[in-house]
């Protein structure tokens, strides 16, 4: 039986986003929440790497539950996740 995913975090690692610190952002999020890429957490959080989403702006492209996050500093992404994440009851 699989785990329920309450919060899906997708970070673009395409060339443009990689040059805009995508891997640093990915590492900061995984460390903050003690996540492993592609492995659901016990409380229903999953972080994934995604390829180019063709949304190359000034920041790394991050989607949380399918919604694009505009200001993708580490602090802003973590605040958003904390605000919306409802821990899954397993």
Coordinates of N, CA and C in Angstrom, one line a residue:
X1 N 0.8 -1.2 0.0 CA 0.0 0.0 0.0 C 0.9 1.2 0.0
X2 N 0.7 2.2 -0.9 CA 1.5 3.4 -1.1 C 1.1 4.5 -0.1
X3 N 2.0 5.4 0.1 CA 1.7 6.5 1.0 C 0.9 7.6 0.3
X4 N 0.0 8.2 1.1 CA -0.8 9.4 0.5 C 0.1 10.6 0.4
X5 N 0.0 11.3 -0.7 CA 0.8 12.5 -0.9 C -0.1 13.7 -0.7
X6 N 0.3 14.5 0.4 CA -0.5 15.7 0.7 C 0.1 16.9 0.0
X7 N 1.5 16.9 -0.1 CA 2.2 18.0 -0.7 C 3.2 17.5 -1.6
X8 N 3.1 17.9 -2.9 CA 4.0 17.5 -4.0 C 4.9 18.8 -4.3
X9 N 6.2 18.7 -4.2 CA 7.1 19.7 -4.5 C 7.9 19.3 -5.7
X10 N 7.8 20.1 -6.7 CA 8.6 19.8 -8.0 C 9.5 21.0 -8.3
X11 N 10.8 20.7 -8.4 CA 11.8 21.7 -8.7 C 12.4 21.5 -10.0
X12 N 12.4 22.4 -10.9 CA 13.0 22.3 -12.2 C 14.5 22.3 -12.1
X13 N 15.1 21.3 -12.8 CA 16.6 21.2 -12.8 C 17.1 21.4 -14.3
X14 N 16.2 22.0 -15.1 CA 16.7 22.2 -16.5 C 17.9 23.2 -16.5
X15 N 18.5 23.3 -17.6 CA 19.7 24.1 -17.7 C 19.6 25.5 -17.2
X16 N 18.5 26.3 -17.6 CA 18.4 27.6 -17.1 C 18.2 27.7 -15.6
X17 N 17.3 26.8 -15.1 CA 17.1 26.8 -13.6 C 18.3 26.4 -12.9
X18 N 19.1 25.4 -13.4 CA 20.3 25.0 -12.8 C 21.3 26.1 -12.6
X19 N 21.3 27.0 -13.6 CA 22.2 28.2 -13.6 C 21.6 29.2 -12.6
X20 N 20.4 29.1 -12.2 CA 19.8 30.0 -11.2 C 19.6 29.3 -9.9
X21 N 20.5 28.4 -9.5 CA 20.6 27.8 -8.2 C 19.6 26.8 -7.9
X22 N 19.1 26.1 -8.9 CA 18.0 25.0 -8.6 C 18.5 24.0 -7.7
X23 N 19.8 23.5 -7.9 CA 20.3 22.4 -7.0 C 20.4 22.9 -5.6
X24 N 20.8 24.2 -5.4 CA 21.0 24.7 -4.0 C 19.6 24.8 -3.3
X25 N 18.6 25.2 -4.1 CA 17.2 25.3 -3.6 C 16.7 23.9 -3.3
X26 N 16.9 22.9 -4.2 CA 16.5 21.5 -3.9 C 17.2 21.0 -2.7
X27 N 18.5 21.2 -2.5 CA 19.2 20.7 -1.3 C 18.7 21.4 -0.1
X28 N 18.4 22.7 -0.1 CA 17.9 23.4 1.1 C 16.5 22.8 1.5
X29 N 15.7 22.6 0.6 CA 14.3 22.0 0.9 C 14.4 20.6 1.4
X30 N 15.2 19.8 0.8 CA 15.4 18.4 1.3 C 16.0 18.3 2.7
X31 N 16.9 19.2 2.9 CA 17.5 19.2 4.3 C 16.5 19.8 5.3
X32 N 15.8 20.8 5.0 CA 14.9 21.4 5.9 C 13.8 20.4 6.4
X33 N 13.3 19.7 5.4 CA 12.2 18.7 5.7 C 12.7 17.3 5.9
X34 N 14.0 17.1 5.8 CA 14.6 15.7 5.9 C 14.0 14.8 4.9
X35 N 13.9 15.2 3.6 CA 13.4 14.5 2.5 C 14.4 13.9 1.6
X36 N 14.0 12.8 0.9 CA 14.9 12.2 -0.1 C 14.1 12.4 -1.4
X37 N 14.8 12.8 -2.5 CA 14.2 13.0 -3.8 C 13.5 11.8 -4.2
X38 N 12.2 11.9 -4.6 CA 11.4 10.8 -5.1 C 10.9 9.8 -4.1
X39 N 11.1 10.0 -2.8 CA 10.7 9.1 -1.7 C 9.7 9.9 -0.9
X40 N 8.4 9.4 -0.8 CA 7.4 10.1 0.0 C 7.8 10.0 1.5
X41 N 7.6 11.1 2.2 CA 7.9 11.1 3.7 C 6.7 10.5 4.4
X42 N 6.9 10.2 5.7 CA 5.8 9.6 6.5 C 4.6 10.5 6.6
X43 N 4.8 11.8 6.6 CA 3.7 12.8 6.7 C 3.1 13.2 5.4
X44 N 3.5 12.6 4.3 CA 2.8 12.9 3.0 C 3.4 13.9 2.2
X45 N 4.8 14.1 2.3 CA 5.4 15.1 1.4 C 6.3 14.4 0.4
X46 N 6.3 14.9 -0.8 CA 7.2 14.3 -1.8 C 7.9 15.4 -2.6
X47 N 9.2 15.3 -2.8 CA 9.9 16.2 -3.6 C 10.5 15.5 -4.8
X48 N 10.3 16.2 -6.0 CA 10.8 15.6 -7.3 C 11.6 16.6 -8.1
X49 N 12.5 16.1 -8.8 CA 13.2 16.9 -9.8 C 12.4 16.8 -11.1
X50 N 12.2 17.9 -11.8 CA 11.5 17.9 -13.1 C 12.4 18.6 -14.1
X51 N 12.2 18.2 -15.3 CA 13.0 18.8 -16.4 C 12.3 20.1 -16.8
X52 N 13.0 20.8 -17.8 CA 12.5 22.1 -18.2 C 11.0 22.2 -18.4
X53 N 10.5 23.2 -17.7 CA 9.0 23.4 -17.7 C 8.7 24.6 -18.7
X54 N 9.7 25.1 -19.4 CA 9.6 26.2 -20.4 C 8.9 27.4 -19.7
X55 N 9.3 27.7 -18.5 CA 8.8 28.8 -17.8 C 10.0 29.6 -17.2
X56 N 10.9 29.8 -18.1 CA 12.2 30.4 -17.7 C 12.1 31.9 -17.4
X57 N 12.0 32.2 -16.2 CA 11.9 33.7 -15.8 C 13.2 34.0 -15.0
X58 N 13.1 34.8 -14.0 CA 14.2 35.2 -13.2 C 14.6 34.2 -12.1
X59 N 13.7 33.3 -11.8 CA 13.9 32.4 -10.7 C 13.8 30.9 -11.1
X60 N 14.2 30.0 -10.2 CA 14.1 28.6 -10.5 C 12.6 28.3 -10.5
X61 N 12.1 27.5 -11.4 CA 10.7 27.1 -11.4 C 10.4 26.0 -10.3
X62 N 9.5 26.3 -9.5 CA 9.0 25.4 -8.4 C 7.5 25.3 -8.5
X63 N 7.0 24.1 -8.5 CA 5.6 23.9 -8.4 C 5.3 23.2 -7.1
X64 N 4.3 23.6 -6.4 CA 3.8 23.0 -5.2 C 2.4 22.6 -5.4
X65 N 2.1 21.3 -5.4 CA 0.7 20.8 -5.7 C 0.2 21.4 -7.0
X66 N 1.1 21.5 -8.0 CA 0.7 22.0 -9.3 C 0.6 23.5 -9.5
X67 N 0.9 24.3 -8.4 CA 0.8 25.7 -8.5 C 2.3 26.3 -8.6
X68 N 2.5 27.1 -9.6 CA 3.8 27.7 -9.7 C 4.1 28.7 -8.6
X69 N 5.2 28.7 -8.0 CA 5.6 29.6 -7.0 C 6.4 30.7 -7.7
X70 N 6.0 32.0 -7.5 CA 6.6 33.1 -8.1 C 8.0 33.5 -7.6
X71 N 8.1 33.7 -6.3 CA 9.3 34.1 -5.6 C 10.0 32.9 -5.0
X72 N 11.0 32.3 -5.6 CA 11.5 31.0 -5.2 C 12.7 31.1 -4.4
X73 N 12.8 32.1 -3.4 CA 13.9 32.0 -2.5 C 13.6 30.9 -1.5
X74 N 14.6 30.4 -0.9 CA 14.4 29.2 0.0 C 13.4 29.6 1.1
X75 N 13.5 30.8 1.7 CA 12.6 31.2 2.8 C 11.2 31.2 2.3
X76 N 10.9 31.8 1.1 CA 9.6 31.9 0.6 C 9.0 30.5 0.3
X77 N 9.8 29.6 -0.3 CA 9.3 28.3 -0.6 C 8.9 27.5 0.6
X78 N 9.8 27.6 1.6 CA 9.5 26.9 2.9 C 8.3 27.5 3.6
X79 N 8.2 28.8 3.6 CA 7.0 29.4 4.2 C 5.7 29.0 3.5
X80 N 5.7 28.9 2.2 CA 4.6 28.4 1.4 C 4.2 27.0 1.8
X81 N 5.3 26.1 1.8 CA 5.0 24.7 2.1 C 4.5 24.6 3.5
X82 N 5.0 25.3 4.5 CA 4.5 25.2 5.9 C 3.1 25.7 6.0
X83 N 2.7 26.7 5.1 CA 1.4 27.2 5.2 C 0.3 26.2 4.6
X84 N 0.7 25.4 3.6 CA -0.3 24.6 2.9 C -0.2 23.1 3.3
X85 N 0.9 22.6 3.9 CA 1.1 21.2 4.1 C 0.2 20.7 5.2
X86 N -0.6 19.8 4.9 CA -1.4 19.1 5.9 C -0.9 17.7 6.0
X87 N -0.4 17.4 7.2 CA 0.2 16.1 7.3 C -0.8 15.0 7.1
X88 N -0.4 14.0 6.3 CA -1.3 12.9 5.9 C -1.4 12.0 7.1
X89 N -2.6 11.5 7.4 CA -2.8 10.5 8.4 C -2.7 9.2 7.7
X90 N -1.7 8.4 8.1 CA -1.4 7.1 7.5 C -1.9 6.0 8.3

